[in-house]
PDB file of C-alpha atoms in Angstrom:
ATOM      1  CA  UNK G   1       0.000   0.000   0.000  1.00  0.00           C
ATOM      2  CA  UNK G   2       1.364   3.425  -0.964  1.00  0.00           C
ATOM      3  CA  UNK G   3       2.463   5.482   2.057  1.00  0.00           C
ATOM      4  CA  UNK G   4       1.179   9.050   2.323  1.00  0.00           C
ATOM      5  CA  UNK G   5       2.987  11.937   4.012  1.00  0.00           C
ATOM      6  CA  UNK G   6       2.225  15.569   4.719  1.00  0.00           C
ATOM      7  CA  UNK G   7       5.685  16.613   3.502  1.00  0.00           C
ATOM      8  CA  UNK G   8       8.060  14.854   1.121  1.00  0.00           C
ATOM      9  CA  UNK G   9      11.505  16.393   0.623  1.00  0.00           C
ATOM     10  CA  UNK G  10      13.405  15.423  -2.516  1.00  0.00           C
ATOM     11  CA  UNK G  11      17.133  15.928  -1.956  1.00  0.00           C
ATOM     12  CA  UNK G  12      19.347  16.091   1.108  1.00  0.00           C
ATOM     13  CA  UNK G  13      21.910  18.857   0.853  1.00  0.00           C
ATOM     14  CA  UNK G  14      21.938  21.807   3.272  1.00  0.00           C
ATOM     15  CA  UNK G  15      18.596  23.035   1.893  1.00  0.00           C
ATOM     16  CA  UNK G  16      16.758  19.722   2.068  1.00  0.00           C
ATOM     17  CA  UNK G  17      18.018  18.747   5.497  1.00  0.00           C
ATOM     18  CA  UNK G  18      17.305  22.206   6.934  1.00  0.00           C
ATOM     19  CA  UNK G  19      13.759  21.865   5.586  1.00  0.00           C
ATOM     20  CA  UNK G  20      13.623  18.437   7.229  1.00  0.00           C
ATOM     21  CA  UNK G  21      14.724  19.837  10.603  1.00  0.00           C
ATOM     22  CA  UNK G  22      12.108  22.590  10.524  1.00  0.00           C
ATOM     23  CA  UNK G  23       9.212  20.433   9.299  1.00  0.00           C
ATOM     24  CA  UNK G  24      10.103  17.681  11.759  1.00  0.00           C
ATOM     25  CA  UNK G  25      10.102  20.174  14.635  1.00  0.00           C
ATOM     26  CA  UNK G  26       6.677  21.289  13.410  1.00  0.00           C
ATOM     27  CA  UNK G  27       5.464  17.692  13.932  1.00  0.00           C
ATOM     28  CA  UNK G  28       4.892  17.164  10.215  1.00  0.00           C
ATOM     29  CA  UNK G  29       6.874  13.890  10.160  1.00  0.00           C
ATOM     30  CA  UNK G  30       8.613  14.649   6.851  1.00  0.00           C
ATOM     31  CA  UNK G  31       9.875  12.028   4.455  1.00  0.00           C
ATOM     32  CA  UNK G  32      13.308  12.788   3.019  1.00  0.00           C
ATOM     33  CA  UNK G  33      14.217  10.997  -0.205  1.00  0.00           C
ATOM     34  CA  UNK G  34      17.923  11.695  -0.087  1.00  0.00           C
ATOM     35  CA  UNK G  35      19.112  10.095  -3.326  1.00  0.00           C
ATOM     36  CA  UNK G  36      21.600   7.299  -3.847  1.00  0.00           C
ATOM     37  CA  UNK G  37      25.394   7.310  -3.379  1.00  0.00           C
ATOM     38  CA  UNK G  38      27.252   8.211  -6.551  1.00  0.00           C
ATOM     39  CA  UNK G  39      30.252  10.185  -7.749  1.00  0.00           C
ATOM     40  CA  UNK G  40      28.112  13.160  -8.762  1.00  0.00           C
ATOM     41  CA  UNK G  41      27.024  16.170  -6.772  1.00  0.00           C
ATOM     42  CA  UNK G  42      23.357  15.101  -6.584  1.00  0.00           C
ATOM     43  CA  UNK G  43      24.276  12.331  -4.138  1.00  0.00           C
ATOM     44  CA  UNK G  44      23.017  12.285  -0.527  1.00  0.00           C
ATOM     45  CA  UNK G  45      24.390  15.332   1.240  1.00  0.00           C
ATOM     46  CA  UNK G  46      24.932  17.307  -1.946  1.00  0.00           C
ATOM     47  CA  UNK G  47      28.095  19.041  -3.084  1.00  0.00           C
ATOM     48  CA  UNK G  48      29.491  19.376   0.451  1.00  0.00           C
ATOM     49  CA  UNK G  49      30.102  15.629   0.412  1.00  0.00           C
ATOM     50  CA  UNK G  50      32.894  16.377  -2.075  1.00  0.00           C
ATOM     51  CA  UNK G  51      34.365  19.196   0.027  1.00  0.00           C
ATOM     52  CA  UNK G  52      37.100  18.906   2.640  1.00  0.00           C
ATOM     53  CA  UNK G  53      37.402  21.882   5.004  1.00  0.00           C
ATOM     54  CA  UNK G  54      34.390  24.186   5.272  1.00  0.00           C
ATOM     55  CA  UNK G  55      35.461  27.377   7.014  1.00  0.00           C
ATOM     56  CA  UNK G  56      32.728  29.816   6.032  1.00  0.00           C
ATOM     57  CA  UNK G  57      29.725  28.094   7.622  1.00  0.00           C
ATOM     58  CA  UNK G  58      28.776  29.991  10.809  1.00  0.00           C
ATOM     59  CA  UNK G  59      29.304  28.262  14.116  1.00  0.00           C
ATOM     60  CA  UNK G  60      32.528  26.421  13.316  1.00  0.00           C
ATOM     61  CA  UNK G  61      35.437  28.783  14.052  1.00  0.00           C
ATOM     62  CA  UNK G  62      37.978  26.028  13.398  1.00  0.00           C
ATOM     63  CA  UNK G  63      36.212  24.773  10.283  1.00  0.00           C
ATOM     64  CA  UNK G  64      34.546  21.419   9.712  1.00  0.00           C
ATOM     65  CA  UNK G  65      34.799  18.730   7.053  1.00  0.00           C
ATOM     66  CA  UNK G  66      31.990  18.880   4.494  1.00  0.00           C
ATOM     67  CA  UNK G  67      30.846  15.258   5.030  1.00  0.00           C
ATOM     68  CA  UNK G  68      30.927  15.770   8.809  1.00  0.00           C
ATOM     69  CA  UNK G  69      28.786  18.897   8.535  1.00  0.00           C
ATOM     70  CA  UNK G  70      26.209  17.064   6.444  1.00  0.00           C
ATOM     71  CA  UNK G  71      26.246  14.106   8.856  1.00  0.00           C
ATOM     72  CA  UNK G  72      25.384  16.581  11.624  1.00  0.00           C
ATOM     73  CA  UNK G  73      22.534  18.016   9.543  1.00  0.00           C
ATOM     74  CA  UNK G  74      21.216  14.507   8.928  1.00  0.00           C
ATOM     75  CA  UNK G  75      21.445  13.432  12.566  1.00  0.00           C
ATOM     76  CA  UNK G  76      19.620  16.554  13.687  1.00  0.00           C
ATOM     77  CA  UNK G  77      16.774  15.931  11.223  1.00  0.00           C
ATOM     78  CA  UNK G  78      16.455  12.313  12.369  1.00  0.00           C
ATOM     79  CA  UNK G  79      16.499  13.378  16.023  1.00  0.00           C
ATOM     80  CA  UNK G  80      13.356  15.438  15.501  1.00  0.00           C
ATOM     81  CA  UNK G  81      11.529  12.700  13.630  1.00  0.00           C
ATOM     82  CA  UNK G  82      12.371  12.997   9.936  1.00  0.00           C
ATOM     83  CA  UNK G  83      12.187   9.709   8.044  1.00  0.00           C
ATOM     84  CA  UNK G  84      15.117   9.454   5.632  1.00  0.00           C
ATOM     85  CA  UNK G  85      15.189   6.957   2.771  1.00  0.00           C
ATOM     86  CA  UNK G  86      18.330   6.429   0.696  1.00  0.00           C
ATOM     87  CA  UNK G  87      16.530   6.149  -2.628  1.00  0.00           C
ATOM     88  CA  UNK G  88      16.434   8.190  -5.809  1.00  0.00           C
ATOM     89  CA  UNK G  89      13.180   9.659  -7.067  1.00  0.00           C
ATOM     90  CA  UNK G  90      12.771   8.678 -10.711  1.00  0.00           C
ATOM     91  CA  UNK G  91       9.317  10.066 -11.522  1.00  0.00           C
ATOM     92  CA  UNK G  92       6.874  12.602 -10.096  1.00  0.00           C
ATOM     93  CA  UNK G  93       3.312  13.598 -10.882  1.00  0.00           C
ATOM     94  CA  UNK G  94       2.306  17.040  -9.633  1.00  0.00           C
ATOM     95  CA  UNK G  95      -0.915  17.254 -11.659  1.00  0.00           C
ATOM     96  CA  UNK G  96      -3.158  16.585  -8.654  1.00  0.00           C
ATOM     97  CA  UNK G  97      -2.936  16.151  -4.909  1.00  0.00           C
ATOM     98  CA  UNK G  98      -1.812  14.112  -3.184  1.00  0.00           C
ATOM     99  CA  UNK G  99       1.311  14.359  -5.301  1.00  0.00           C
ATOM    100  CA  UNK G 100       2.809  11.105  -6.546  1.00  0.00           C
ATOM    101  CA  UNK G 101       6.451  10.076  -6.322  1.00  0.00           C
ATOM    102  CA  UNK G 102       8.131   6.962  -7.652  1.00  0.00           C
ATOM    103  CA  UNK G 103      11.551   5.585  -6.747  1.00  0.00           C
ATOM    104  CA  UNK G 104      13.597   2.953  -8.555  1.00  0.00           C
ATOM    105  CA  UNK G 105      13.370   1.743 -12.112  1.00  0.00           C
ATOM    106  CA  UNK G 106       9.725   0.689 -12.099  1.00  0.00           C
ATOM    107  CA  UNK G 107       7.546   3.743 -12.781  1.00  0.00           C
ATOM    108  CA  UNK G 108       4.533   2.223 -14.543  1.00  0.00           C
ATOM    109  CA  UNK G 109       2.726   0.945 -11.464  1.00  0.00           C
ATOM    110  CA  UNK G 110       1.388   2.645  -8.369  1.00  0.00           C
ATOM    111  CA  UNK G 111       3.552   5.433  -6.921  1.00  0.00           C
ATOM    112  CA  UNK G 112       5.900   4.600  -4.090  1.00  0.00           C
ATOM    113  CA  UNK G 113       4.830   7.586  -2.003  1.00  0.00           C
ATOM    114  CA  UNK G 114       2.048  10.161  -1.850  1.00  0.00           C
ATOM    115  CA  UNK G 115       2.558  13.631  -0.375  1.00  0.00           C
ATOM    116  CA  UNK G 116       0.309  16.591   0.359  1.00  0.00           C
ATOM    117  CA  UNK G 117       3.256  18.949  -0.118  1.00  0.00           C
ATOM    118  CA  UNK G 118       6.635  18.466  -1.764  1.00  0.00           C
ATOM    119  CA  UNK G 119       9.843  20.397  -1.139  1.00  0.00           C
ATOM    120  CA  UNK G 120      12.290  20.142  -4.041  1.00  0.00           C
ATOM    121  CA  UNK G 121      15.931  20.482  -2.994  1.00  0.00           C
ATOM    122  CA  UNK G 122      17.797  18.451  -5.594  1.00  0.00           C
ATOM    123  CA  UNK G 123      20.567  21.048  -5.969  1.00  0.00           C
ATOM    124  CA  UNK G 124      22.867  21.665  -8.902  1.00  0.00           C
ATOM    125  CA  UNK G 125      26.123  20.216 -10.062  1.00  0.00           C
ATOM    126  CA  UNK G 126      29.195  22.008 -11.325  1.00  0.00           C
ATOM    127  CA  UNK G 127      30.231  21.126 -14.849  1.00  0.00           C
ATOM    128  CA  UNK G 128      33.589  19.383 -14.813  1.00  0.00           C
ATOM    129  CA  UNK G 129      36.297  18.849 -17.422  1.00  0.00           C
ATOM    130  CA  UNK G 130      35.864  15.083 -17.430  1.00  0.00           C
ATOM    131  CA  UNK G 131      39.561  14.358 -16.975  1.00  0.00           C
ATOM    132  CA  UNK G 132      41.201  11.538 -15.071  1.00  0.00           C
ATOM    133  CA  UNK G 133      42.122  12.492 -11.486  1.00  0.00           C
ATOM    134  CA  UNK G 134      39.679  15.416 -11.540  1.00  0.00           C
ATOM    135  CA  UNK G 135      37.021  14.118  -9.151  1.00  0.00           C
ATOM    136  CA  UNK G 136      39.629  12.346  -7.028  1.00  0.00           C
ATOM    137  CA  UNK G 137      41.464  15.623  -6.411  1.00  0.00           C
ATOM    138  CA  UNK G 138      38.379  17.706  -5.660  1.00  0.00           C
ATOM    139  CA  UNK G 139      39.145  19.199  -2.266  1.00  0.00           C
ATOM    140  CA  UNK G 140      42.835  18.480  -2.750  1.00  0.00           C
ATOM    141  CA  UNK G 141      43.708  21.289  -5.145  1.00  0.00           C
ATOM    142  CA  UNK G 142      40.780  21.037  -7.556  1.00  0.00           C
ATOM    143  CA  UNK G 143      37.731  23.155  -6.755  1.00  0.00           C
ATOM    144  CA  UNK G 144      34.552  24.511  -8.282  1.00  0.00           C
ATOM    145  CA  UNK G 145      33.995  27.289  -5.746  1.00  0.00           C
ATOM    146  CA  UNK G 146      36.401  30.181  -5.196  1.00  0.00           C
ATOM    147  CA  UNK G 147      34.294  31.624  -2.388  1.00  0.00           C
ATOM    148  CA  UNK G 148      34.464  28.311  -0.548  1.00  0.00           C
ATOM    149  CA  UNK G 149      38.112  27.431  -1.075  1.00  0.00           C
ATOM    150  CA  UNK G 150      40.054  30.535  -2.083  1.00  0.00           C
ATOM    151  CA  UNK G 151      41.370  31.129   1.411  1.00  0.00           C
ATOM    152  CA  UNK G 152      43.342  27.869   1.296  1.00  0.00           C
ATOM    153  CA  UNK G 153      45.500  29.073  -1.609  1.00  0.00           C
ATOM    154  CA  UNK G 154      47.149  32.069  -0.015  1.00  0.00           C
ATOM    155  CA  UNK G 155      50.426  33.020  -1.772  1.00  0.00           C
ATOM    156  CA  UNK G 156      50.113  30.144  -4.254  1.00  0.00           C
ATOM    157  CA  UNK G 157      50.090  29.962  -8.052  1.00  0.00           C
ATOM    158  CA  UNK G 158      46.672  28.823  -9.234  1.00  0.00           C
ATOM    159  CA  UNK G 159      44.554  28.687 -12.396  1.00  0.00           C
ATOM    160  CA  UNK G 160      40.932  29.169 -13.374  1.00  0.00           C
ATOM    161  CA  UNK G 161      39.344  27.372 -16.330  1.00  0.00           C
ATOM    162  CA  UNK G 162      36.658  29.298 -18.205  1.00  0.00           C
ATOM    163  CA  UNK G 163      35.956  32.469 -20.130  1.00  0.00           C
ATOM    164  CA  UNK G 164      32.606  33.645 -18.840  1.00  0.00           C
ATOM    165  CA  UNK G 165      31.543  36.067 -16.128  1.00  0.00           C
ATOM    166  CA  UNK G 166      31.722  33.367 -13.452  1.00  0.00           C
ATOM    167  CA  UNK G 167      35.306  32.469 -14.345  1.00  0.00           C
ATOM    168  CA  UNK G 168      36.460  36.075 -14.315  1.00  0.00           C
ATOM    169  CA  UNK G 169      34.588  36.826 -11.105  1.00  0.00           C
ATOM    170  CA  UNK G 170      36.217  33.828  -9.420  1.00  0.00           C
ATOM    171  CA  UNK G 171      39.634  34.822 -10.765  1.00  0.00           C
ATOM    172  CA  UNK G 172      39.247  38.326  -9.373  1.00  0.00           C
ATOM    173  CA  UNK G 173      38.183  36.988  -5.998  1.00  0.00           C
ATOM    174  CA  UNK G 174      41.120  34.570  -5.910  1.00  0.00           C
ATOM    175  CA  UNK G 175      43.653  37.370  -6.420  1.00  0.00           C
ATOM    176  CA  UNK G 176      42.899  38.416  -2.836  1.00  0.00           C
ATOM    177  CA  UNK G 177      44.745  35.297  -1.709  1.00  0.00           C
ATOM    178  CA  UNK G 178      46.843  33.825  -4.506  1.00  0.00           C
ATOM    179  CA  UNK G 179      50.253  34.947  -5.684  1.00  0.00           C
ATOM    180  CA  UNK G 180      49.148  34.574  -9.313  1.00  0.00           C
ATOM    181  CA  UNK G 181      46.036  33.492 -11.197  1.00  0.00           C
ATOM    182  CA  UNK G 182      46.189  32.113 -14.733  1.00  0.00           C
ATOM    183  CA  UNK G 183      42.903  32.051 -16.656  1.00  0.00           C
ATOM    184  CA  UNK G 184      42.826  29.165 -19.135  1.00  0.00           C
ATOM    185  CA  UNK G 185      40.562  30.006 -22.081  1.00  0.00           C
ATOM    186  CA  UNK G 186      39.910  27.524 -24.877  1.00  0.00           C
ATOM    187  CA  UNK G 187      39.220  30.262 -27.434  1.00  0.00           C
ATOM    188  CA  UNK G 188      41.001  33.486 -28.388  1.00  0.00           C
ATOM    189  CA  UNK G 189      38.355  35.663 -26.751  1.00  0.00           C
ATOM    190  CA  UNK G 190      36.253  35.848 -23.618  1.00  0.00           C
ATOM    191  CA  UNK G 191      32.507  35.335 -23.309  1.00  0.00           C
ATOM    192  CA  UNK G 192      32.351  37.527 -20.224  1.00  0.00           C
ATOM    193  CA  UNK G 193      30.780  40.979 -20.125  1.00  0.00           C
ATOM    194  CA  UNK G 194      32.955  43.948 -21.076  1.00  0.00           C
ATOM    195  CA  UNK G 195      33.205  45.263 -17.546  1.00  0.00           C
ATOM    196  CA  UNK G 196      34.347  41.882 -16.230  1.00  0.00           C
ATOM    197  CA  UNK G 197      36.917  41.612 -18.993  1.00  0.00           C
ATOM    198  CA  UNK G 198      38.242  45.072 -18.209  1.00  0.00           C
ATOM    199  CA  UNK G 199      38.605  44.270 -14.517  1.00  0.00           C
ATOM    200  CA  UNK G 200      40.472  41.061 -15.239  1.00  0.00           C
ATOM    201  CA  UNK G 201      42.824  42.637 -17.786  1.00  0.00           C
ATOM    202  CA  UNK G 202      43.652  45.441 -15.367  1.00  0.00           C
ATOM    203  CA  UNK G 203      44.490  43.072 -12.519  1.00  0.00           C
ATOM    204  CA  UNK G 204      48.261  42.633 -12.246  1.00  0.00           C
ATOM    205  CA  UNK G 205      47.916  39.179 -10.714  1.00  0.00           C
ATOM    206  CA  UNK G 206      45.916  37.782 -13.642  1.00  0.00           C
ATOM    207  CA  UNK G 207      47.381  36.381 -16.863  1.00  0.00           C
ATOM    208  CA  UNK G 208      45.634  34.590 -19.740  1.00  0.00           C
ATOM    209  CA  UNK G 209      46.395  31.404 -21.633  1.00  0.00           C
ATOM    210  CA  UNK G 210      44.469  31.741 -24.901  1.00  0.00           C
ATOM    211  CA  UNK G 211      43.364  28.889 -27.193  1.00  0.00           C
ATOM    212  CA  UNK G 212      44.290  26.484 -24.442  1.00  0.00           C
ATOM    213  CA  UNK G 213      42.649  23.488 -22.769  1.00  0.00           C
ATOM    214  CA  UNK G 214      43.642  21.417 -19.776  1.00  0.00           C
ATOM    215  CA  UNK G 215      44.765  18.036 -21.096  1.00  0.00           C
ATOM    216  CA  UNK G 216      45.853  16.312 -17.887  1.00  0.00           C
ATOM    217  CA  UNK G 217      45.556  16.906 -14.156  1.00  0.00           C
ATOM    218  CA  UNK G 218      48.671  15.954 -12.223  1.00  0.00           C
ATOM    219  CA  UNK G 219      49.072  14.779  -8.637  1.00  0.00           C
ATOM    220  CA  UNK G 220      48.616  11.770  -6.401  1.00  0.00           C
ATOM    221  CA  UNK G 221      47.531  13.026  -2.988  1.00  0.00           C
ATOM    222  CA  UNK G 222      47.207  16.681  -4.046  1.00  0.00           C
ATOM    223  CA  UNK G 223      47.325  18.734  -7.232  1.00  0.00           C
ATOM    224  CA  UNK G 224      50.886  19.424  -8.417  1.00  0.00           C
ATOM    225  CA  UNK G 225      50.145  20.933 -11.825  1.00  0.00           C
ATOM    226  CA  UNK G 226      48.347  20.473 -15.121  1.00  0.00           C
ATOM    227  CA  UNK G 227      49.384  19.717 -18.661  1.00  0.00           C
ATOM    228  CA  UNK G 228      47.812  22.133 -21.124  1.00  0.00           C
ATOM    229  CA  UNK G 229      47.435  21.976 -24.881  1.00  0.00           C
ATOM    230  CA  UNK G 230      47.353  24.862 -27.339  1.00  0.00           C
ATOM    231  CA  UNK G 231      44.378  24.317 -29.654  1.00  0.00           C
ATOM    232  CA  UNK G 232      46.056  26.140 -32.550  1.00  0.00           C
ATOM    233  CA  UNK G 233      49.605  24.771 -32.523  1.00  0.00           C
ATOM    234  CA  UNK G 234      48.964  21.454 -30.777  1.00  0.00           C
ATOM    235  CA  UNK G 235      51.862  22.206 -28.453  1.00  0.00           C
ATOM    236  CA  UNK G 236      51.629  20.851 -24.917  1.00  0.00           C
ATOM    237  CA  UNK G 237      53.295  22.196 -21.798  1.00  0.00           C
ATOM    238  CA  UNK G 238      53.125  21.858 -18.038  1.00  0.00           C
ATOM    239  CA  UNK G 239      51.688  24.558 -15.815  1.00  0.00           C
ATOM    240  CA  UNK G 240      53.008  24.339 -12.266  1.00  0.00           C
ATOM    241  CA  UNK G 241      50.063  25.236 -10.034  1.00  0.00           C
ATOM    242  CA  UNK G 242      48.705  24.018  -6.712  1.00  0.00           C
ATOM    243  CA  UNK G 243      45.101  25.061  -7.301  1.00  0.00           C
ATOM    244  CA  UNK G 244      42.747  24.561 -10.257  1.00  0.00           C
ATOM    245  CA  UNK G 245      39.310  26.178 -10.197  1.00  0.00           C
ATOM    246  CA  UNK G 246      36.869  24.857 -12.782  1.00  0.00           C
ATOM    247  CA  UNK G 247      34.381  27.610 -13.669  1.00  0.00           C
ATOM    248  CA  UNK G 248      32.647  26.417 -16.819  1.00  0.00           C
ATOM    249  CA  UNK G 249      29.136  26.518 -15.424  1.00  0.00           C
ATOM    250  CA  UNK G 250      26.566  24.721 -13.287  1.00  0.00           C
ATOM    251  CA  UNK G 251      23.580  22.572 -14.222  1.00  0.00           C
ATOM    252  CA  UNK G 252      20.559  22.321 -11.903  1.00  0.00           C
ATOM    253  CA  UNK G 253      19.236  18.843 -11.169  1.00  0.00           C
ATOM    254  CA  UNK G 254      15.807  19.579 -12.595  1.00  0.00           C
ATOM    255  CA  UNK G 255      15.391  16.972 -15.344  1.00  0.00           C
ATOM    256  CA  UNK G 256      12.957  15.108 -13.105  1.00  0.00           C
ATOM    257  CA  UNK G 257      10.606  18.106 -13.061  1.00  0.00           C
ATOM    258  CA  UNK G 258      10.503  18.982 -16.757  1.00  0.00           C
ATOM    259  CA  UNK G 259       6.901  19.513 -17.807  1.00  0.00           C
ATOM    260  CA  UNK G 260       5.840  19.643 -14.149  1.00  0.00           C
ATOM    261  CA  UNK G 261       7.314  22.885 -12.795  1.00  0.00           C
ATOM    262  CA  UNK G 262       8.095  26.224 -14.435  1.00  0.00           C
ATOM    263  CA  UNK G 263      11.788  26.806 -15.107  1.00  0.00           C
ATOM    264  CA  UNK G 264      14.055  29.569 -16.288  1.00  0.00           C
ATOM    265  CA  UNK G 265      15.778  29.265 -19.650  1.00  0.00           C
ATOM    266  CA  UNK G 266      18.847  27.893 -17.864  1.00  0.00           C
ATOM    267  CA  UNK G 267      16.856  25.106 -16.229  1.00  0.00           C
ATOM    268  CA  UNK G 268      16.639  26.486 -12.688  1.00  0.00           C
ATOM    269  CA  UNK G 269      13.232  26.283 -11.010  1.00  0.00           C
ATOM    270  CA  UNK G 270      11.241  29.493 -10.743  1.00  0.00           C
ATOM    271  CA  UNK G 271      10.098  30.449  -7.244  1.00  0.00           C
ATOM    272  CA  UNK G 272       7.811  33.301  -6.300  1.00  0.00           C
ATOM    273  CA  UNK G 273      10.213  35.499  -4.346  1.00  0.00           C
ATOM    274  CA  UNK G 274      10.435  36.071  -1.443  1.00  0.00           C
ATOM    275  CA  UNK G 275       8.651  32.744  -0.912  1.00  0.00           C
ATOM    276  CA  UNK G 276       9.713  29.271  -2.048  1.00  0.00           C
ATOM    277  CA  UNK G 277       6.477  28.634  -3.946  1.00  0.00           C
ATOM    278  CA  UNK G 278       6.800  27.096  -7.400  1.00  0.00           C
ATOM    279  CA  UNK G 279       4.310  27.158 -10.260  1.00  0.00           C
ATOM    280  CA  UNK G 280       2.347  24.312  -8.618  1.00  0.00           C
ATOM    281  CA  UNK G 281       0.359  24.958  -5.442  1.00  0.00           C
ATOM    282  CA  UNK G 282       1.806  22.895  -2.620  1.00  0.00           C
ATOM    283  CA  UNK G 283       5.200  22.346  -4.250  1.00  0.00           C
ATOM    284  CA  UNK G 284       8.132  24.382  -2.942  1.00  0.00           C
ATOM    285  CA  UNK G 285      11.773  24.642  -3.999  1.00  0.00           C
ATOM    286  CA  UNK G 286      14.897  25.618  -2.103  1.00  0.00           C
ATOM    287  CA  UNK G 287      18.670  25.591  -2.418  1.00  0.00           C
ATOM    288  CA  UNK G 288      20.752  25.509  -5.563  1.00  0.00           C
ATOM    289  CA  UNK G 289      17.969  23.974  -7.650  1.00  0.00           C
ATOM    290  CA  UNK G 290      16.404  27.453  -7.746  1.00  0.00           C
ATOM    291  CA  UNK G 291      19.456  29.629  -6.990  1.00  0.00           C
ATOM    292  CA  UNK G 292      21.697  30.430  -9.957  1.00  0.00           C
ATOM    293  CA  UNK G 293      23.359  33.400  -8.239  1.00  0.00           C
ATOM    294  CA  UNK G 294      24.738  32.656  -4.769  1.00  0.00           C
ATOM    295  CA  UNK G 295      25.099  28.852  -4.567  1.00  0.00           C
ATOM    296  CA  UNK G 296      26.420  28.759  -0.993  1.00  0.00           C
ATOM    297  CA  UNK G 297      25.672  26.269   1.772  1.00  0.00           C
ATOM    298  CA  UNK G 298      24.450  29.020   4.084  1.00  0.00           C
ATOM    299  CA  UNK G 299      22.045  30.516   1.519  1.00  0.00           C
ATOM    300  CA  UNK G 300      20.784  27.022   0.710  1.00  0.00           C
ATOM    301  CA  UNK G 301      20.100  26.384   4.395  1.00  0.00           C
ATOM    302  CA  UNK G 302      18.240  29.678   4.679  1.00  0.00           C
ATOM    303  CA  UNK G 303      16.027  28.852   1.727  1.00  0.00           C
ATOM    304  CA  UNK G 304      15.397  25.390   3.217  1.00  0.00           C
ATOM    305  CA  UNK G 305      14.023  27.109   6.300  1.00  0.00           C
ATOM    306  CA  UNK G 306      11.835  29.277   4.075  1.00  0.00           C
ATOM    307  CA  UNK G 307      10.457  26.250   2.224  1.00  0.00           C
ATOM    308  CA  UNK G 308       9.670  24.420   5.462  1.00  0.00           C
ATOM    309  CA  UNK G 309       7.742  27.369   6.896  1.00  0.00           C
ATOM    310  CA  UNK G 310       5.933  27.879   3.567  1.00  0.00           C
ATOM    311  CA  UNK G 311       4.919  24.207   3.477  1.00  0.00           C
ATOM    312  CA  UNK G 312       3.752  24.243   7.098  1.00  0.00           C
ATOM    313  CA  UNK G 313       1.621  27.340   6.556  1.00  0.00           C
ATOM    314  CA  UNK G 314       0.221  25.959   3.310  1.00  0.00           C
ATOM    315  CA  UNK G 315      -0.891  22.763   5.068  1.00  0.00           C
ATOM    316  CA  UNK G 316      -2.449  24.743   7.895  1.00  0.00           C
ATOM    317  CA  UNK G 317      -4.337  26.910   5.415  1.00  0.00           C
ATOM    318  CA  UNK G 318      -5.767  23.872   3.656  1.00  0.00           C
ATOM    319  CA  UNK G 319      -6.589  21.882   6.822  1.00  0.00           C
ATOM    320  CA  UNK G 320      -6.157  18.586   5.075  1.00  0.00           C
ATOM    321  CA  UNK G 321      -2.839  17.178   6.204  1.00  0.00           C
ATOM    322  CA  UNK G 322      -2.572  13.720   7.706  1.00  0.00           C
ATOM    323  CA  UNK G 323      -0.796  14.631  10.932  1.00  0.00           C
ATOM    324  CA  UNK G 324      -1.990  16.781  13.796  1.00  0.00           C
ATOM    325  CA  UNK G 325      -0.044  20.037  13.927  1.00  0.00           C
TER     326      UNK G 325
END
């Protein structure tokens, strides 16, 4: 028999688990469908599971390991009564309430779960270069977030891959710490806005490698350098760096909701600011799945709180939840 819940939370990064803590404390007995372990950033715990030291999350003056922080989030949600299932949602139907959710490969039969409200917190994943050693060295010299990790590269020679606004913004931020920043651009021009280009060109710490791609990432326990290839001449050379920031874009994990929820052109879910309401009544979204600007653990947690309160108030307004609250 299909189980029915007042609140189902899809995803378990900082946003999803914060929503779980708040809805559990509101006696809504939330179900958290946290995903399945994998090498990608939409795994249980989100992108922080691929991060070593987290030093910019409030409350931890000495820093904390990303997986440890997410384990604390999870334990706190369970303590207050959240039910967490390590399964991946493979199909949803938001056309009528209760909403239907399926997990696993079989999606033709009855749904696995029913929910009066759904909080979507499936996050986003950074686009990677797809090179050997890349994922293994994430947190050990390879990063996708300058704001998160820039501090660790004080007085070091580092590089940023990308030619858009995000790459140039990260490069500029990194010059606060690094001795030098090399921007590796695969073309002979930048895609970034004129003002961002001007700032980068006027920064004495920034140099450009044009028509160049990273061919190999070097290092066993930590990054020791990269081999780069010139796309015009075919010449290869080694760049001695201790930090490589990949800034070629992010992709929200929203494929599951295509045709169900309204999205921006870039695939991020649309929420009715300042709330977490989506285009479907009773469905809310929080965290990086709807945030294409900030993408920080602390902002994700804040939006998870917002989604939980929105869901609680929505259930109260409709007086048709299963649990007493």
